[in-house]
Short mmCIF file of C-alpha atoms and ligand atoms in Angstrom, two decimals:
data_model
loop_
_atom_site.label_atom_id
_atom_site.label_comp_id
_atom_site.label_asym_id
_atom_site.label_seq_id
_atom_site.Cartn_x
_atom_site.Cartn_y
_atom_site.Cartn_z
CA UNK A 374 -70.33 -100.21 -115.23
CA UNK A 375 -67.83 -99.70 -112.42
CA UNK A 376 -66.76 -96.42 -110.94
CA UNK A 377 -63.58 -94.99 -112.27
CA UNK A 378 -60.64 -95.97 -109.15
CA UNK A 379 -58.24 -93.17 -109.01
CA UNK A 380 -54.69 -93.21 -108.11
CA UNK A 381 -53.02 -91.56 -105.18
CA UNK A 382 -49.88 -91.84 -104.76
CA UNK A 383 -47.85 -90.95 -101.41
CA UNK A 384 -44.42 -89.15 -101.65
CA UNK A 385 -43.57 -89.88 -98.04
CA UNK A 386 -40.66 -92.04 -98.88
CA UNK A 387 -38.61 -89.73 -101.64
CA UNK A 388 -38.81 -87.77 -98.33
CA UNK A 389 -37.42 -90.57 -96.62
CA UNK A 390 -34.20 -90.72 -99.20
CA UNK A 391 -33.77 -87.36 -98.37
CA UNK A 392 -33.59 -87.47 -94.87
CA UNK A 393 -31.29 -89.94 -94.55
CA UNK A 394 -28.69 -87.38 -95.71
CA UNK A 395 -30.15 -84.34 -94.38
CA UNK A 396 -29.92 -82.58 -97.54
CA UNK A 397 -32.24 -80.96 -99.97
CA UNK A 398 -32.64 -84.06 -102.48
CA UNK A 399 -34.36 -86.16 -103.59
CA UNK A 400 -37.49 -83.49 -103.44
CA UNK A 401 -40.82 -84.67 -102.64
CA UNK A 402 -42.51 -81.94 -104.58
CA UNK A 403 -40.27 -82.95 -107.88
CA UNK A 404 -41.96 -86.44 -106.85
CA UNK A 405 -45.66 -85.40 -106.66
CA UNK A 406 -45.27 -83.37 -109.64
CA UNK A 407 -43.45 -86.29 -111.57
CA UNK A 408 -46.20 -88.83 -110.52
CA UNK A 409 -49.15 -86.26 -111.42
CA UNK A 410 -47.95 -85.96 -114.58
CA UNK A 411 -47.59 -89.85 -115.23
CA UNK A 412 -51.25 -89.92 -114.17
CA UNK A 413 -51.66 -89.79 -110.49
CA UNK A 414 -54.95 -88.78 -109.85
CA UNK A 415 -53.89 -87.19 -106.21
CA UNK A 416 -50.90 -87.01 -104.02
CA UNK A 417 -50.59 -88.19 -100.54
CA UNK A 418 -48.49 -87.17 -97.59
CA UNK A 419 -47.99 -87.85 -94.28
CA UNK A 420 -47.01 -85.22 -91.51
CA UNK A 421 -45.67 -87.52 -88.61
CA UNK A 422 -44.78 -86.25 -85.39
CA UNK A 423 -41.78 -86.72 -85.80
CA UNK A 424 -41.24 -85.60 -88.65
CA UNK A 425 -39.04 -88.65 -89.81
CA UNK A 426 -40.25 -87.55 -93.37
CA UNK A 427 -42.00 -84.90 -94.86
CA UNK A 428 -41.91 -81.80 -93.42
CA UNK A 429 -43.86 -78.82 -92.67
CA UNK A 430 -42.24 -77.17 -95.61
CA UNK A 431 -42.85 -79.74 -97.74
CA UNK A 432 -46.46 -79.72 -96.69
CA UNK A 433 -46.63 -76.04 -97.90
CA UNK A 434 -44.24 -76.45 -100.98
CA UNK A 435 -47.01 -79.17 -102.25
CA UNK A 436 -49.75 -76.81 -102.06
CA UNK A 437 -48.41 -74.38 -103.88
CA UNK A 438 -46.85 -76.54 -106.44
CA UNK A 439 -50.03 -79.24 -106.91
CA UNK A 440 -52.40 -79.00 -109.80
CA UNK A 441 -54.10 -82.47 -108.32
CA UNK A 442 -55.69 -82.82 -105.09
CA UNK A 443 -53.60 -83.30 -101.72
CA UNK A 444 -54.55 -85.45 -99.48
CA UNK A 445 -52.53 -84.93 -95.82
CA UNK A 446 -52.31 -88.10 -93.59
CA UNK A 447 -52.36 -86.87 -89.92
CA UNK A 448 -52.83 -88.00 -86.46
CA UNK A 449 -55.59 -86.99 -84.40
CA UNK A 450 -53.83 -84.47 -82.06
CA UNK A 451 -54.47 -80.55 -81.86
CA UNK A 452 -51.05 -79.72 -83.30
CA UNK A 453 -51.91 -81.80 -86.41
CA UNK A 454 -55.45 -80.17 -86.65
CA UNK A 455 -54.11 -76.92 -86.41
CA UNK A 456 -51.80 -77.48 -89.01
CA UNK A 457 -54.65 -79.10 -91.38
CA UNK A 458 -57.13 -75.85 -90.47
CA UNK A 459 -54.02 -73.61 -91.87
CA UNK A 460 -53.56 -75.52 -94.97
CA UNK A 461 -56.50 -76.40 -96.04
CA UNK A 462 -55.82 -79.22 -98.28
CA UNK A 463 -58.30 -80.70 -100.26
CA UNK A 464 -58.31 -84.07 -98.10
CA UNK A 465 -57.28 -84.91 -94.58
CA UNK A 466 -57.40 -88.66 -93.56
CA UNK A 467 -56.88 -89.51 -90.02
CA UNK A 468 -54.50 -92.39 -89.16
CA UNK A 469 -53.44 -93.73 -86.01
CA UNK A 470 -50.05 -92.76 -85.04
CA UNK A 471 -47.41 -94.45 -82.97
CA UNK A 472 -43.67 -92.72 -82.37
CA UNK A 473 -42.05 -96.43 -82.28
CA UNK A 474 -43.78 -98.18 -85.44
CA UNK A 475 -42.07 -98.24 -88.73
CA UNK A 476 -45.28 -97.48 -90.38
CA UNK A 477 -48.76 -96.86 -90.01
CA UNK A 478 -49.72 -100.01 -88.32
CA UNK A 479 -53.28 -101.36 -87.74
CA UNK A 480 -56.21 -98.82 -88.75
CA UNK A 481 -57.22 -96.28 -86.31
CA UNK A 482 -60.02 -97.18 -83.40
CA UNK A 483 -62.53 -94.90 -84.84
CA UNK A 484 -65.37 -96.51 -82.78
CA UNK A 485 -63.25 -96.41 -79.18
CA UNK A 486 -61.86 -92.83 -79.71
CA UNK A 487 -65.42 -91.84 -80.84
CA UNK A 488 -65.59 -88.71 -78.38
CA UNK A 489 -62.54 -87.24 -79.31
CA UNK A 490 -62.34 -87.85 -83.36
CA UNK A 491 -66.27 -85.91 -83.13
CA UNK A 492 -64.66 -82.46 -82.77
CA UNK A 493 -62.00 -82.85 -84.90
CA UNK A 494 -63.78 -84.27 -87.61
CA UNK A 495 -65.97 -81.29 -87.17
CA UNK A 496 -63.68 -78.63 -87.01
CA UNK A 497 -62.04 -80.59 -90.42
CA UNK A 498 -65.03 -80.62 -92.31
CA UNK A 499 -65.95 -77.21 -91.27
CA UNK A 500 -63.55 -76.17 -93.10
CA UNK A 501 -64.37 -77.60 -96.27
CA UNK A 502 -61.70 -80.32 -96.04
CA UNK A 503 -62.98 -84.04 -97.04
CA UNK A 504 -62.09 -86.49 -94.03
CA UNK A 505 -61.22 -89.66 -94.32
CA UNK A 506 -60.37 -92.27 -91.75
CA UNK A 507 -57.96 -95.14 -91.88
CA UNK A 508 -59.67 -98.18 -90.65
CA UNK A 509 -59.68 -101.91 -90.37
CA UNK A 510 -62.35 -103.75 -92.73
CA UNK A 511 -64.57 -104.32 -89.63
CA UNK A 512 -68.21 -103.67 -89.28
CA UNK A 513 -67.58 -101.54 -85.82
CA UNK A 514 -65.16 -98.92 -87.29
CA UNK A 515 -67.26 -98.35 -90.34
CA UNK A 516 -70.35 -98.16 -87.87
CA UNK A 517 -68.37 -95.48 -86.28
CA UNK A 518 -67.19 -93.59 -89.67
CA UNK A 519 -71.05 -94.16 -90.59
CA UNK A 520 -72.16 -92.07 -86.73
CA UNK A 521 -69.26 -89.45 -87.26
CA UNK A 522 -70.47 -88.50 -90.96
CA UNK A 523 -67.19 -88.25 -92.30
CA UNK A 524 -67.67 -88.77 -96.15
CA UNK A 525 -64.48 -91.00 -96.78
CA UNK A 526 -63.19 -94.11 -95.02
CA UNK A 527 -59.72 -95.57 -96.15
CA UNK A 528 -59.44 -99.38 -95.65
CA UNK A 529 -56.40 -100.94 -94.40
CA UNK A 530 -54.96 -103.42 -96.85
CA UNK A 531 -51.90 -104.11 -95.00
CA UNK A 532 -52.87 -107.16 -93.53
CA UNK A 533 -54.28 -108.31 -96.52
CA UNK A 534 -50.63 -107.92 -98.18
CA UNK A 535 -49.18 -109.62 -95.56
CA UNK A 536 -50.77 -112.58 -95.92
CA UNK A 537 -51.19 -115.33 -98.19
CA UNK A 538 -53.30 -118.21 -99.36
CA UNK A 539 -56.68 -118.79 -97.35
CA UNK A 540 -55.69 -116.65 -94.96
CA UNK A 541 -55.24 -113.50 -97.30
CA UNK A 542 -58.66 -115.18 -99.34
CA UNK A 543 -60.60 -114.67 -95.95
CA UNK A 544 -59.15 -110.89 -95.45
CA UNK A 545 -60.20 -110.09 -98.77
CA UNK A 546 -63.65 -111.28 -98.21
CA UNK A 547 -63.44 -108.52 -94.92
CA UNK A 548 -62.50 -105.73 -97.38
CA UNK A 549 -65.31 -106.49 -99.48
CA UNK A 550 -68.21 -106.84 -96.94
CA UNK A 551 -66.94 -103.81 -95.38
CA UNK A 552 -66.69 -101.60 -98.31
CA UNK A 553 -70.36 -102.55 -99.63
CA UNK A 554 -70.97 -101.72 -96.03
CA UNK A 555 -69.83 -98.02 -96.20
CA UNK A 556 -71.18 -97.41 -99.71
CA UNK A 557 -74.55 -98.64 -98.75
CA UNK A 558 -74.37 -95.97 -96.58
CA UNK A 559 -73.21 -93.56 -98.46
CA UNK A 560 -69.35 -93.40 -97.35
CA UNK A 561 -66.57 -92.91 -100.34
CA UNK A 562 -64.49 -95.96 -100.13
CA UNK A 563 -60.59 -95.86 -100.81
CA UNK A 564 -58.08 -98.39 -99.68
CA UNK A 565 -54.05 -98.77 -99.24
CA UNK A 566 -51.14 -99.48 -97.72
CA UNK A 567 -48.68 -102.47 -98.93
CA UNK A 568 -50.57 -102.62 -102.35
CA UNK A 569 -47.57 -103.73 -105.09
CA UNK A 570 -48.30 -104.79 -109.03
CA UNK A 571 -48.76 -108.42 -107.48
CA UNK A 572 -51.39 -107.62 -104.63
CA UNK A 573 -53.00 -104.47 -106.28
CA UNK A 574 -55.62 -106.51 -108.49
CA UNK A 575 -58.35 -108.38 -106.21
CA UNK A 576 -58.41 -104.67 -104.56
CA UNK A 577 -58.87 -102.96 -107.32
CA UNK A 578 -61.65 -105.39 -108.28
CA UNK A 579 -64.09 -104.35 -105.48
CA UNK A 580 -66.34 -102.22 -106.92
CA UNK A 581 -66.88 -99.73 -104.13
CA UNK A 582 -63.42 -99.18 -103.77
CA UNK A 583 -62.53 -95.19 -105.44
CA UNK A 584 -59.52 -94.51 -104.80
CA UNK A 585 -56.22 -96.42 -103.92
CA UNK A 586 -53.62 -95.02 -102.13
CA UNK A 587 -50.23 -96.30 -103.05
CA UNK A 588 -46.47 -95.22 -101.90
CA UNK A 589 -43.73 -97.47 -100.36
CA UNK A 590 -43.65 -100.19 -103.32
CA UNK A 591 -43.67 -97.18 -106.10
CA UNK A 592 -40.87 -95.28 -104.67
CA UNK A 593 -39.07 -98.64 -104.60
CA UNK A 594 -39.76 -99.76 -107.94
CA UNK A 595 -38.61 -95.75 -109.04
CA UNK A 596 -35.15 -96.54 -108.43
CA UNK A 597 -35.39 -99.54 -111.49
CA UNK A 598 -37.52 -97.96 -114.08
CA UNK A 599 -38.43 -94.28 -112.53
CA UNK A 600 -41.25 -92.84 -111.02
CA UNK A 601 -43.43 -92.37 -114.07
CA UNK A 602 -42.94 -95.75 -115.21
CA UNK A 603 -44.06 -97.42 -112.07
CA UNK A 604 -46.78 -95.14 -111.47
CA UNK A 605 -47.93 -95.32 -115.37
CA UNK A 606 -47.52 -99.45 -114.79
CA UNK A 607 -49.68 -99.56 -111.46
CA UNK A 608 -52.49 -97.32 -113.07
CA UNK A 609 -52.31 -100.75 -115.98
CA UNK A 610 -52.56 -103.18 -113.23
CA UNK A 611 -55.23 -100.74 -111.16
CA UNK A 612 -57.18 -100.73 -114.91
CA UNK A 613 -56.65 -103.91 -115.98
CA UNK A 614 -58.56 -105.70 -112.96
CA UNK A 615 -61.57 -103.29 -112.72
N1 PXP B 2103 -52.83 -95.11 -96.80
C1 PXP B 2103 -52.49 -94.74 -95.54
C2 PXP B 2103 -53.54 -94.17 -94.67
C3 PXP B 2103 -51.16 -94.87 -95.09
O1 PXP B 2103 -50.84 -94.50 -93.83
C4 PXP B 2103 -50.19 -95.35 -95.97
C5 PXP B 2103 -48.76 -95.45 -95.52
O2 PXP B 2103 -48.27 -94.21 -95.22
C6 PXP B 2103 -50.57 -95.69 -97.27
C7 PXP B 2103 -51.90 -95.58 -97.65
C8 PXP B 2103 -49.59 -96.17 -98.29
O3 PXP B 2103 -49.01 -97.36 -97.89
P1 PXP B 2103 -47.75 -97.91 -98.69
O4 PXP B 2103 -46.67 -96.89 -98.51
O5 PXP B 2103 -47.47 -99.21 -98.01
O6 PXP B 2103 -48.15 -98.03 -100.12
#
């Protein structure tokens, strides 16, 4: 019998919608709570830098609205860690983070920034807050989760999305072998980024993977059929291929 695969979805991009305006809707909180109550098991956000979505307000605003757990995305600076330490979410998974890119890509180099994710990870799980890292499906970053004890690595599936035929066939195989990897050795294994109704099935199939996180194509698919409707129809898809 396979694990139950839980469902988190990310709000970033309601937060998006709203920033194009500079106004005070579309909420990100009305999201989360929306999306929790069409059976998210968890909501993701991402604090950027720059702030291009959510915002420190809406970082606090989710944790005091949330019955489910939040998990904050965040780059591995002191300002970020700070902010994490304060808040106390129940999750904090640790993503590279580049000012220029459109999104988060390319996992983070857990194994070449070793020395500087130790203390953070530390201070992080000091705290009592579960840390995750977002990494490629390669044998040297889950190595490094593996040496830096943190309890949760997040796979990138972004290439995977991106590609098709043989070529997406061989990434898939990379996803696998590295999640049997980390849950031989007893790291949580979650995945996301780019998943869709259409992609979300041979990675929902692995049967390591926990937890999928899922925004950009469900805050899309929200503006034909709402946010509970594409969140209740990715939980089918999710359910139908474990
Ligand atoms: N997981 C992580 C670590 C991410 O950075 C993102 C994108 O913010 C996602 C999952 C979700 O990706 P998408 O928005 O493409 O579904």
């Amino acid at each position: 019998m396979t694990d139950p695969l839980r469902l988190g979805v990310n709000i970033d991009h309601v937060a998006t919608v709203r920033n194009a305006r500079g106004v005070g809707y579309p909420d990100p909180v009305r999201g989360a709570l929306l999306a929790a109550e069409a059976g998210a098991d968890g909501i993701t956000a991402h604090l950027r830098e720059d702030r291009r979505h959510i915002t420190d307000d809406d970082v606090a605003r989710l944790l005091a609205a949330l019955t489910v757990p939040l998990n904050l995305e965040m780059a591995a600076t002191d300002e970020m860690l700070a902010i994490a330490l304060r808040h106390r979410p129940h999750a904090a998974c640790i993503v590279p983070e580049k000012r220029e890119e459109v999104t988060t890509e390319g996992g983070l180099d857990a194994a070449g920034q070793f020395e500087r994710l130790r203390p953070l990870v530390g201070a992080l799980t000091a705290a009592g807050i579960r840390v995750s890292l977002f990494v490629e499906p390669d044998a040297r970053q889950i190595d490094a989760a593996i040496r830096l004890a943190t309890p949760v690595v997040e796979l990138h599936t972004g290439r995977y999305a991106d590609l098709d035929g043989e070529a997406r066939a061989d990434e898939l195989r990379r996803l696998a072998d590295a999640a049997a990897l980390a849950a031989k050795n007893g790291v949580e294994v979650h995945a996301g980024h780019g998943l869709t109704y259409d992609n979300v099935g041979p990675i929902a199939a692995i049967p390591q993977v926990r937890e999928l996180n899922i925004g950009h194509f469900l805050v899309g698919e929200a503006l034909f059929v709402g946010l509970g409707e594409a969140v209740r129809q990715m939980r089918a898809a999710m359910d139908a291929a474990r």
